XYZ file of C-alpha atoms in Angstrom:
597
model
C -54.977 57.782 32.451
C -56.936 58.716 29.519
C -56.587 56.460 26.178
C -54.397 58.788 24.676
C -52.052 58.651 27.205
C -52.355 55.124 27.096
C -51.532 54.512 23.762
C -48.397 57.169 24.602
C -47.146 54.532 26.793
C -47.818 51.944 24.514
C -45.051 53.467 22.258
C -42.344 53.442 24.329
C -39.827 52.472 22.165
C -40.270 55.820 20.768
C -39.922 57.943 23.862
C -37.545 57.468 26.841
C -39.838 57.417 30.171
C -38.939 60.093 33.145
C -38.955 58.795 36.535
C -37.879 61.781 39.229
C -37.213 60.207 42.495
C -36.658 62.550 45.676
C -34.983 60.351 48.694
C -35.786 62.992 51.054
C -34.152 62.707 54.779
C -37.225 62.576 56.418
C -39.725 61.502 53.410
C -39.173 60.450 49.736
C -41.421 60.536 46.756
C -41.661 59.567 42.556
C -42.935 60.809 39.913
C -43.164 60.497 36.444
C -44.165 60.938 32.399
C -43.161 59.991 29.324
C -40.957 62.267 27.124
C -43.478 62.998 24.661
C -45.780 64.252 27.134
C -45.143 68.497 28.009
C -47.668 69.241 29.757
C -47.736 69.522 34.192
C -50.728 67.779 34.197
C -49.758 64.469 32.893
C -46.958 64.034 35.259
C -47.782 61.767 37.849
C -46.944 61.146 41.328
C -46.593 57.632 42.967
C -48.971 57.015 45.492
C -49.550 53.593 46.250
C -47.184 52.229 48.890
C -46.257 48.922 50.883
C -47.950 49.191 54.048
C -49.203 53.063 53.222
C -52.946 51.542 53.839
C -54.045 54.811 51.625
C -53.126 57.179 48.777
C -49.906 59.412 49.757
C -47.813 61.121 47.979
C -44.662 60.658 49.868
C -43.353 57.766 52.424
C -41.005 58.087 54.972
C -37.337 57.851 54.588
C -37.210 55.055 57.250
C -35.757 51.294 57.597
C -36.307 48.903 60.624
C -34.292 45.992 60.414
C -36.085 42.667 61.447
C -34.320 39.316 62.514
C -34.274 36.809 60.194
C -36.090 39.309 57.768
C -35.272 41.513 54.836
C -34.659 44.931 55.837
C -38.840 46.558 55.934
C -38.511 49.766 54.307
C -40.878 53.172 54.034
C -44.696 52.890 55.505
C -43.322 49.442 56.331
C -40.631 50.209 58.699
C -43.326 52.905 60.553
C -45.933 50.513 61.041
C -47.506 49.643 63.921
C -46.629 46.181 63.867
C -42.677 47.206 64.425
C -43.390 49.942 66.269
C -44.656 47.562 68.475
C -42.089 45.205 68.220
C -44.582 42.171 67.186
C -41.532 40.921 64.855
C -38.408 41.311 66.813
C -38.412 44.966 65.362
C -34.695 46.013 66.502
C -34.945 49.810 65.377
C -36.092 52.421 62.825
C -33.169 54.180 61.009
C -33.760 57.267 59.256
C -31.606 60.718 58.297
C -29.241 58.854 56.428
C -29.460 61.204 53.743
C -27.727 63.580 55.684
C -24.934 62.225 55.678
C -25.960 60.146 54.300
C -25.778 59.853 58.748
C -22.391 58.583 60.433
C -23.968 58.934 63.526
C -26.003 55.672 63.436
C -22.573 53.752 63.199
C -23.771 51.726 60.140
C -22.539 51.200 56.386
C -23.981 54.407 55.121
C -24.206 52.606 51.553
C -25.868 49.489 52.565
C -28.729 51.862 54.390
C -29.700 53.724 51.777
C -28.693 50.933 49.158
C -31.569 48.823 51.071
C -33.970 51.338 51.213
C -33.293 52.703 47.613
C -33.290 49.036 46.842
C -36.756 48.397 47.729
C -37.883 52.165 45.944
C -36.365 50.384 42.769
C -38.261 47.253 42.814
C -41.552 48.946 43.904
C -41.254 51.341 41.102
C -40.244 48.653 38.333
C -42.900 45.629 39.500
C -45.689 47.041 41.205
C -45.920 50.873 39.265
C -44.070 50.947 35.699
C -44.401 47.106 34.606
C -48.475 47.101 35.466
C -48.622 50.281 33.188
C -46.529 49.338 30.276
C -46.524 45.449 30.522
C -45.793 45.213 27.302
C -43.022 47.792 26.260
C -41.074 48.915 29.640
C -38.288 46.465 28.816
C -37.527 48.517 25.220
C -38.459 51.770 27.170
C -35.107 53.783 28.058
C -35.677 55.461 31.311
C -34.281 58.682 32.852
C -34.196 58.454 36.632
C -33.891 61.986 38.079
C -32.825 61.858 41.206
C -32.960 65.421 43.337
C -30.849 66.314 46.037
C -29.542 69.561 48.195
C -28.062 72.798 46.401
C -25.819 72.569 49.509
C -24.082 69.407 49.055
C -20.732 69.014 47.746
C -19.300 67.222 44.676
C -18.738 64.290 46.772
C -22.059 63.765 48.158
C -23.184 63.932 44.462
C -21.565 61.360 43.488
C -22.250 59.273 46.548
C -25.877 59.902 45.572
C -24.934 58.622 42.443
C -23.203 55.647 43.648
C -25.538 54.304 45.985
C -28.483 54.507 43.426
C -26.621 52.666 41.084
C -26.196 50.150 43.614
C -29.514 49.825 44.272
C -30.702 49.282 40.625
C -31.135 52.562 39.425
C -29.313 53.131 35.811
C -28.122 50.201 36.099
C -30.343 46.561 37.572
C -29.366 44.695 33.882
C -30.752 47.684 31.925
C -28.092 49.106 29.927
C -30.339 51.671 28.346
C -31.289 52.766 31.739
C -29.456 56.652 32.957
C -29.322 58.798 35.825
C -29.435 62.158 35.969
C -29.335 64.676 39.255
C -30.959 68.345 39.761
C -31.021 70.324 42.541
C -33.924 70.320 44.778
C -34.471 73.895 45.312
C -34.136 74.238 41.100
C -36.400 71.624 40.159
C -39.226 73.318 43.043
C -38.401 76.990 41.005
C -39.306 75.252 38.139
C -42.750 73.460 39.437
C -43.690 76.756 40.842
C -43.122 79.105 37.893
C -44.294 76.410 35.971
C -47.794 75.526 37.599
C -48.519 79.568 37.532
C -47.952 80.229 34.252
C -48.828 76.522 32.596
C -50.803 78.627 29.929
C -52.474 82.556 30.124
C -55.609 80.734 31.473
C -54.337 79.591 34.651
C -52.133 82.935 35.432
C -55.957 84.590 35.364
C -56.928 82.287 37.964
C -53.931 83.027 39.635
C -53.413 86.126 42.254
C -52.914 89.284 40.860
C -49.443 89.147 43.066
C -48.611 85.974 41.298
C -49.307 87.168 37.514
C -47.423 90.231 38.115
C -44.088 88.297 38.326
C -42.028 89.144 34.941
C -39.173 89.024 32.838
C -36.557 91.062 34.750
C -37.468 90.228 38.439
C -36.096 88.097 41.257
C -37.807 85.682 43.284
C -36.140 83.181 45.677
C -36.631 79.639 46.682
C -36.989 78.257 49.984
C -37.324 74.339 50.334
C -37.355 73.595 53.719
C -37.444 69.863 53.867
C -36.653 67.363 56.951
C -32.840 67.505 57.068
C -31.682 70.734 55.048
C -33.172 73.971 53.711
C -31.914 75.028 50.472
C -32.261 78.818 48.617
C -31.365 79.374 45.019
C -32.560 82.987 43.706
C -33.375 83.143 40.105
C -34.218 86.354 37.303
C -36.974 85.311 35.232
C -35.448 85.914 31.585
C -39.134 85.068 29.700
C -41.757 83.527 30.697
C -44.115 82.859 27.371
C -43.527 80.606 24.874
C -41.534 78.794 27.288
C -40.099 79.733 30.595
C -35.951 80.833 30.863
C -34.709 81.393 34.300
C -31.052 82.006 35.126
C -29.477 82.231 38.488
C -28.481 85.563 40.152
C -26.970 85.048 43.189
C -25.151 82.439 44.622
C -27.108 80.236 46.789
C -27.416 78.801 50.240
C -28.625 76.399 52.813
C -27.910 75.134 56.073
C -28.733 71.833 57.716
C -32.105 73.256 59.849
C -34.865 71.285 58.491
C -37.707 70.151 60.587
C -35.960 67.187 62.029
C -33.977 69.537 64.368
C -37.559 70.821 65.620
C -37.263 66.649 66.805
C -33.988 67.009 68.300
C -35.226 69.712 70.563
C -38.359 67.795 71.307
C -36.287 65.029 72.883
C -33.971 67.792 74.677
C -37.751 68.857 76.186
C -38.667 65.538 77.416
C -35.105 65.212 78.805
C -35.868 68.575 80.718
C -39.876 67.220 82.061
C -38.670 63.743 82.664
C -35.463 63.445 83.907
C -32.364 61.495 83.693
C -34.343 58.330 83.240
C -35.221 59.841 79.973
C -31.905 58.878 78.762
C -31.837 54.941 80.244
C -31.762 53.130 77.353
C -33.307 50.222 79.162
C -36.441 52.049 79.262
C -36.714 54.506 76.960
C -35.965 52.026 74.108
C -34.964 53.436 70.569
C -38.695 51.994 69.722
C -40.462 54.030 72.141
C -38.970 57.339 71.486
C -36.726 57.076 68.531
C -37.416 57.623 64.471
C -40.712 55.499 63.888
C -42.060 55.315 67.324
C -45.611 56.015 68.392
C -44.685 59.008 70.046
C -42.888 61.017 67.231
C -45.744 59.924 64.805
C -48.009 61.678 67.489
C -45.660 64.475 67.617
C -45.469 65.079 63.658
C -48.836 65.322 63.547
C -48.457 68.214 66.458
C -46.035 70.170 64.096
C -48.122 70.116 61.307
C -50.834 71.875 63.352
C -49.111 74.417 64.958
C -49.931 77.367 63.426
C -53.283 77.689 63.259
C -53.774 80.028 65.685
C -52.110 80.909 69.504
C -53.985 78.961 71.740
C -53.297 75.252 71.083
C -52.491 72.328 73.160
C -51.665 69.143 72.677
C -51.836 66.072 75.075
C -49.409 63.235 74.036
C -49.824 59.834 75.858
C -46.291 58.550 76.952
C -45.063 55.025 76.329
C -43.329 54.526 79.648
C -44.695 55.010 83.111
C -43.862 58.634 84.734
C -44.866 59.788 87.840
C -47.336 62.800 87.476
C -45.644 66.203 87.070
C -47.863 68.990 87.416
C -45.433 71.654 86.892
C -44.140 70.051 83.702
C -47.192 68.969 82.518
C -47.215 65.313 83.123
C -51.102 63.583 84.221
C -51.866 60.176 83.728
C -49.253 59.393 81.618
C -50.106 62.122 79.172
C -47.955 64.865 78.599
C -49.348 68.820 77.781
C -47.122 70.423 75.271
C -48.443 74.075 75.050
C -47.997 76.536 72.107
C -45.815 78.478 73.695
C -43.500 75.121 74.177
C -44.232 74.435 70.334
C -42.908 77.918 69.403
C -39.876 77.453 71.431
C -39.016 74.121 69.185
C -39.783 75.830 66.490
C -38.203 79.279 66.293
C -34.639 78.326 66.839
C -35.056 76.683 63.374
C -37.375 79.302 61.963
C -34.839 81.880 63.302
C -31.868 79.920 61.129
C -34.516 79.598 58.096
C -35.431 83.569 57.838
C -31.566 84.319 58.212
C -30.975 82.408 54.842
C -33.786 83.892 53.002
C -32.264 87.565 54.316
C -29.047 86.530 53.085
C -30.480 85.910 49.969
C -32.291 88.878 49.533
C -29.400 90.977 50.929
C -26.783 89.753 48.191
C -29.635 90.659 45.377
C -30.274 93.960 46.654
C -26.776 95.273 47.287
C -24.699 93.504 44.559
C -23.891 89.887 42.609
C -22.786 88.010 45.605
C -19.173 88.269 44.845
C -18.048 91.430 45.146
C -19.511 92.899 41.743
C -21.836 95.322 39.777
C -25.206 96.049 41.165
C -27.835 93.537 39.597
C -30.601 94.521 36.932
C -34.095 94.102 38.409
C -35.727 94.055 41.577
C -36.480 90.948 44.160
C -40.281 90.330 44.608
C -41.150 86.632 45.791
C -40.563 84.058 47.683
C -41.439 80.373 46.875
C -42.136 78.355 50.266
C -41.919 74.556 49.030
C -40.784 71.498 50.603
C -42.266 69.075 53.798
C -41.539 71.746 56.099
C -42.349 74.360 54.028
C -46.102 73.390 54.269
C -45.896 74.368 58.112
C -48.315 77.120 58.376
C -46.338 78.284 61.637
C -42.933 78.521 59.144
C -45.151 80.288 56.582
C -46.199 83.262 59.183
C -43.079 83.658 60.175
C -41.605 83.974 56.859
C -44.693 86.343 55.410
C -44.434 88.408 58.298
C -40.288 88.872 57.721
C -41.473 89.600 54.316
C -44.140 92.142 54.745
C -41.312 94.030 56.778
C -39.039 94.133 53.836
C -37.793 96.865 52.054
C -39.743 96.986 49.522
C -42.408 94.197 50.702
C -41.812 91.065 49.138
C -44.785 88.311 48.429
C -44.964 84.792 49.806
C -46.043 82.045 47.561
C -46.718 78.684 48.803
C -47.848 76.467 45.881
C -50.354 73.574 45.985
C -48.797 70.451 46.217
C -45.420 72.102 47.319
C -44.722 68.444 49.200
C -44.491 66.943 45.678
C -43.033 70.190 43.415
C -39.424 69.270 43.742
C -40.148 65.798 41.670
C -42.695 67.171 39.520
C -39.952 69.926 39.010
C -37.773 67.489 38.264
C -39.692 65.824 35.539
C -40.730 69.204 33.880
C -36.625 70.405 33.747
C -36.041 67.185 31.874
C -38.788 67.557 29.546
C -38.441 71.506 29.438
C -35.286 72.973 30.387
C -35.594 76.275 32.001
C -32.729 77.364 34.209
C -30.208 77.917 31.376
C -27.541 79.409 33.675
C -26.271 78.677 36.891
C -23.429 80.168 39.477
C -20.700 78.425 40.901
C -20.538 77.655 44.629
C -17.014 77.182 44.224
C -13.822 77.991 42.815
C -12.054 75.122 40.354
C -8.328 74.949 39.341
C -5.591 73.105 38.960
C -1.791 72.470 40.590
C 0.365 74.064 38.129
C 3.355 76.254 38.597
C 3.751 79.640 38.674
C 7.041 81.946 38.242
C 9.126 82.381 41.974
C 7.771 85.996 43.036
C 10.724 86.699 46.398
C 7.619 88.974 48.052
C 5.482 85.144 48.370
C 7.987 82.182 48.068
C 10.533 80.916 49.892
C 13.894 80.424 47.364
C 14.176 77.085 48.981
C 10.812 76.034 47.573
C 11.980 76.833 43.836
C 13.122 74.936 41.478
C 14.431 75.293 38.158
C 11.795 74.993 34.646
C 13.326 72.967 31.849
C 10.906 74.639 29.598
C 11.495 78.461 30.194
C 14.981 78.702 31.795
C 13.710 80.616 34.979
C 12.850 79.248 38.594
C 9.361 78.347 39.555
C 7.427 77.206 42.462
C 5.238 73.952 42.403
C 3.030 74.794 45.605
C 0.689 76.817 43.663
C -2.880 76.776 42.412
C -4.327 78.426 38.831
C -7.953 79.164 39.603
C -9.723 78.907 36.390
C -13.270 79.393 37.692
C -14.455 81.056 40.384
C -17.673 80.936 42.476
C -20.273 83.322 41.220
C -19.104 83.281 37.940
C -21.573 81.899 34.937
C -21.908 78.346 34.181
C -24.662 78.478 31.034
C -26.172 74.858 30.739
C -24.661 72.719 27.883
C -21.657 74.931 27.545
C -18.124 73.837 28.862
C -15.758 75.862 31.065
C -12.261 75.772 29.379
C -8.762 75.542 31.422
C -5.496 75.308 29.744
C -2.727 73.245 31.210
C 0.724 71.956 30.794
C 2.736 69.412 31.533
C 6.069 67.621 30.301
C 6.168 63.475 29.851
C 8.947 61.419 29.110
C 8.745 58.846 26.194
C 9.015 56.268 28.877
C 6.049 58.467 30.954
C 3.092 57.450 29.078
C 0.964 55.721 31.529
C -2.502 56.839 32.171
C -2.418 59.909 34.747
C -4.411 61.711 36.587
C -5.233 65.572 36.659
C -5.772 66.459 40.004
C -8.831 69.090 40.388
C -8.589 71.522 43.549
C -11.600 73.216 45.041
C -12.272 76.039 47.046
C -15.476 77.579 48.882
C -13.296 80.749 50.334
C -14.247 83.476 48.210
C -10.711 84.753 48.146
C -8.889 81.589 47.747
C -5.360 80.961 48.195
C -2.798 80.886 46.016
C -0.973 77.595 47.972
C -2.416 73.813 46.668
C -0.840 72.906 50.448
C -3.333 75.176 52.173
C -5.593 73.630 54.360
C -8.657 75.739 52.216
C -8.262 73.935 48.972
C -8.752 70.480 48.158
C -11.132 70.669 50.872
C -14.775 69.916 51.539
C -14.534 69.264 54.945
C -11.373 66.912 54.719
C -11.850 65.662 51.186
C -9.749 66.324 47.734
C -12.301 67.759 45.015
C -11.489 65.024 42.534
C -9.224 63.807 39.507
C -9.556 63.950 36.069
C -8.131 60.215 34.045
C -5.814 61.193 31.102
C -4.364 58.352 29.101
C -1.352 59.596 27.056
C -0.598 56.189 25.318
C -1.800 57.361 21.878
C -0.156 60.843 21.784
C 2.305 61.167 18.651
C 5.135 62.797 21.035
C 6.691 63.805 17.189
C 4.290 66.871 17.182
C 5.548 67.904 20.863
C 7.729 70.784 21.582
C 10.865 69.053 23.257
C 13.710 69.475 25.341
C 16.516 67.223 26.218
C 18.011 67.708 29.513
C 20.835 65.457 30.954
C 20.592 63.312 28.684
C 16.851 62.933 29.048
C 13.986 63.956 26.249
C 10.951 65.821 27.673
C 8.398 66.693 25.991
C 5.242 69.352 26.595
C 1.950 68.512 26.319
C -0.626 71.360 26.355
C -4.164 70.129 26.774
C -7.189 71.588 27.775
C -9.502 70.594 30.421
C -13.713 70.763 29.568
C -15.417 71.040 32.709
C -19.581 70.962 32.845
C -21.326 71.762 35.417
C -25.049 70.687 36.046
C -27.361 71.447 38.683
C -26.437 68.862 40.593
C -23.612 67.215 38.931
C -20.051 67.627 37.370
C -18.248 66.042 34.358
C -14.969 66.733 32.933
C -13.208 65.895 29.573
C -8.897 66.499 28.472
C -8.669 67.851 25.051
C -5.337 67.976 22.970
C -6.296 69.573 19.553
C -9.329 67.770 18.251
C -8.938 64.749 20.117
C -10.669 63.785 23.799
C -7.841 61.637 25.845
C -10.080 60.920 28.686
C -13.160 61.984 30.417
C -14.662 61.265 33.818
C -17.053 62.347 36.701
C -15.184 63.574 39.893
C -13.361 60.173 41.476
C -12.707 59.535 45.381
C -11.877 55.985 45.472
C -8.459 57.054 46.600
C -9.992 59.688 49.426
């Protein structure tokens, strides 16, 4: 760090420090820069670890739990001396992003709250204090943390949660936040960002790169270890700063390189044999996350590639009898290239469908059913772990090459670390200034009884308008594909009568749907619904509300009175915040809530 820079820290109660923290499934990495700082090249990556022995960027995602120990988290959970089981070592956990992972039959939140937990602490103590010693504690920081386009509201917020937990925005620093951005957005931004930093580097750049301009498409691919996201943006300008908006809606499945594992395993169950699955012998430590053998293994997946002829020999941890027509000698096992592509292309295969998708809703139409779109599709940005594969690469460039009209592959240096220093740079330097919705949003609020849809018997009688109504019914007030600019709220008017003795805080309940025609029943078993979860509520406390200024109605003997409010709803890239509005005045606001789910 240069004395300038220095000296930048040195003021920190001028500047708020950005920390961008990616928990990856299979690998997670930090980095970060103070506010005042705009340039890529003074963000910085971590890259001194517990137990690392070495400079890396990332770590793994892992946690081995010791007896009588602390949980050993990171380089420290995948070191030799548990692998070997020196210490008791029980077993290595890791994918509990994904799910953050139900199947390892553990509190989710305590995993990932004592991994996170240790992240924290290594980041304050042994990074951040050693650099500012002297002004950290005055120093508000921003912790970005990044996580799948795919994921629903809830897993946002259980993202949210579980750093919190762990000391992130919170750990006795009130001045502390946390933000959350999308992993595929923040890698758009590093890419765009590290080709066109100034006019001198796009000349050092191909001429394929610097011919990307305002008007054109290009789509995102971050393959990591658990999912694969896409997000396709339109570059709106590029010089003085960079504006990119979203044009389709995007997508993402759960193929990421740790499914090239799975099938791995399903191999050895096929050369070895049932004994493969005796948990007696093939211990979690000799075969599962951590193990000798899948470090040997990751290190054959990050070679395949290079060229059609390799081999590999792994050396096995248990005893097997030689095998010569699987491939089994002295222990050692031959995995061929042809056996490597047949792990790999099942996943590949899944990979180049998304990116087709992709570039099939920008070439035909909006995604949802509308207008053709302005501009044509050119690129495609290969970041992420996985997406450093050069085997995934080939594939891709070779599925692009065939495209109508060719499209260009980009993979850009240091694409294991561009989704935090993405992160970092949308903080400092907002670029995507509008997004589409991967869902629609409404509310429970009822609509007039239409004899074609309702069943009489489901009607009742409205107070307010003298005609019969039905309460099974959903307003959609925003609908995926549409328009979500950044900073700007979506609007939805609602109604709904209290009683002078009804003034308690209520809730708002928020329906969701991912069907792009979504129905007009809140009973159905497509809304509410992310898998078998309610979207969310929004608090409204109606204790200060002069019922005076009301329209009422009094009806047997009872007074009602309307309120009409409306409902601000933001959406982020990776988060979503809602506000109730009557007149001038805010009567509550809140993230999305599942405490009662």
């Amino acid at each position: 760090m240069s004395r300038t820079e220095s000296a930048a820290f040195g003021q920190g109660q001028r500047h708020r420090l950005l920390v961008a923290v990616d928990f990856g499934t299979t690998y997670t990495g930090v980095a970060y820069c103070l506010s005042s700082n705009a340039n890529l090249s003074q963000i910085e990556t971590i890259t001194t670890w517990p137990g690392s022995g070495g400079s890396v960027e990332k770590v793994p995602t892992e946690l081995a739990y010791v007896p009588g120990q602390d949980p050993k988290w990171g380089p420290e959970a995948s070191g030799s001396q548990y692998s070997r089981g020196s210490h008791g070592y029980l077993e290595v956990y890791g994918r509990f992003k994904l799910l953050l992972d139900p199947s390892i039959g553990r509190d989710v939140y305590g995993d990932v709250g004592n991994g996170s937990n240790d992240l924290y602490k290594h980041i304050m103590d042994n990074i951040l204090q050693k650099r500012m010693p002297d002004t950290l504690a005055s120093t508000p920081i921003e912790f970005i943390f990044t996580i799948p386009a795919i994921w629903s509201h809830k897993a946002q917020e259980a993202t949210r949660t579980a750093a919190t937990r762990a000391g992130f925005g919170s750990g006795g620093r009130a001045i502390d936040t946390i933000t959350m951005i999308s992993e595929p957005e923040a890698a758009a931004i590093y890419s765009l960002a590290s080709l066109h930093e100034d006019r001198k580097s796009m000349e050092k750049a191909s001429m394929t790169v610097t011919k990307m301009k305002p008007g054109e498409h290009f789509i995102v691919c971050d393959a990591g270890g658990g999912t694969v996201d896409l997000i396709t943006y339109q570059i709106q300008q590029v010089f003085p700063d960079l504006v990119l908006r979203e044009s389709v809606v995007g997508g993402g499945g759960k193929c990421g390189s740790t499914y090239i594992d799975e099938a791995f395993h399903r191999l050895l169950r096929q050369k070895i044999g049932p004994s493969f699955d005796n948990g007696g012998i093939w211990t979690p430590k000799k075969k599962g996350k951590g193990s000798q053998l899948m470090q040997k293994f990751e290190i054959c997946k990050r070679t395949f590639g290079k060229d059609g002829n390799e081999v590999w020999f792994l050396e096995l941890p248990v005893n097997v009898e030689d095998d010569e027509e699987n491939g089994i000698s002295d222990n050692e096992l031959e995995l061929t290239g042809n056996e490597m592509k047949s792990l790999f292309d099942p996943v590949v295969d899944n990979i180049i469908k998304l990116v087709q998708d992709q570039a099939t809703k920008v070439k035909t139409e909006d995604g949802t059913g509308g207008s053709r779109l302005a501009g044509k599709l050119t690129t495609v940005i290969l970041v992420g772990g996985f997406g450093e594969s050069q085997y995934l690469y080939k594939r891709l460039q070779d599925w692009a090459l065939k495209h109508s009209p060719p499209l260009t592959v980009i993979n850009p240096t240091k694409s294991w670390s561009a989704i935090v220093r993405g992160a970092v740079l949308q903080s400092l330097r907002p670029a995507v200034r509008t997004r589409k919705l991967r869902c629609h949003y409404g509310f429970k609020l009822s609509t007039d009884f239409d004899p074609k849809h309702h069943r009489k018997v489901d009607a009742r009688m409205c107070i307010w308008n003298d005609c019969w109504v039905i309460d099974d019914n959903v307003k959609w007030a925003a609908n995926i594909g549409d328009d979500c600019a950044e900073e700007r709220d979506i609007k939805f008017n609602v109604f709904f009568d209290v009683t002078p003795k009804d003034r308690a805080r209520r809730s708002l309940k928020l329906l969701g749907s991912r069907y792009h025609d979504p129905p007009r029943e809140a009973s159905s078993d497509k809304v509410f619904r992310f898998g078998q979860v309610p979207l969310g509520q929004v608090p409204l406390d109606l204790s200060e509300i002069n019922l005076k200024r009301l329209p009422k109605k009094v009806v047997d003997g009872r007074t009602h009175h309307q309120v009409n409010c409306v409902v601000n709803m933001r959406i982020g890239s990776a988060d979503a915040s809602f506000s109730v509005w009557i007149g001038n005045k805010c009567y509550g606001s809140s993230r999305i809530s599942y405490k009662n789910d």
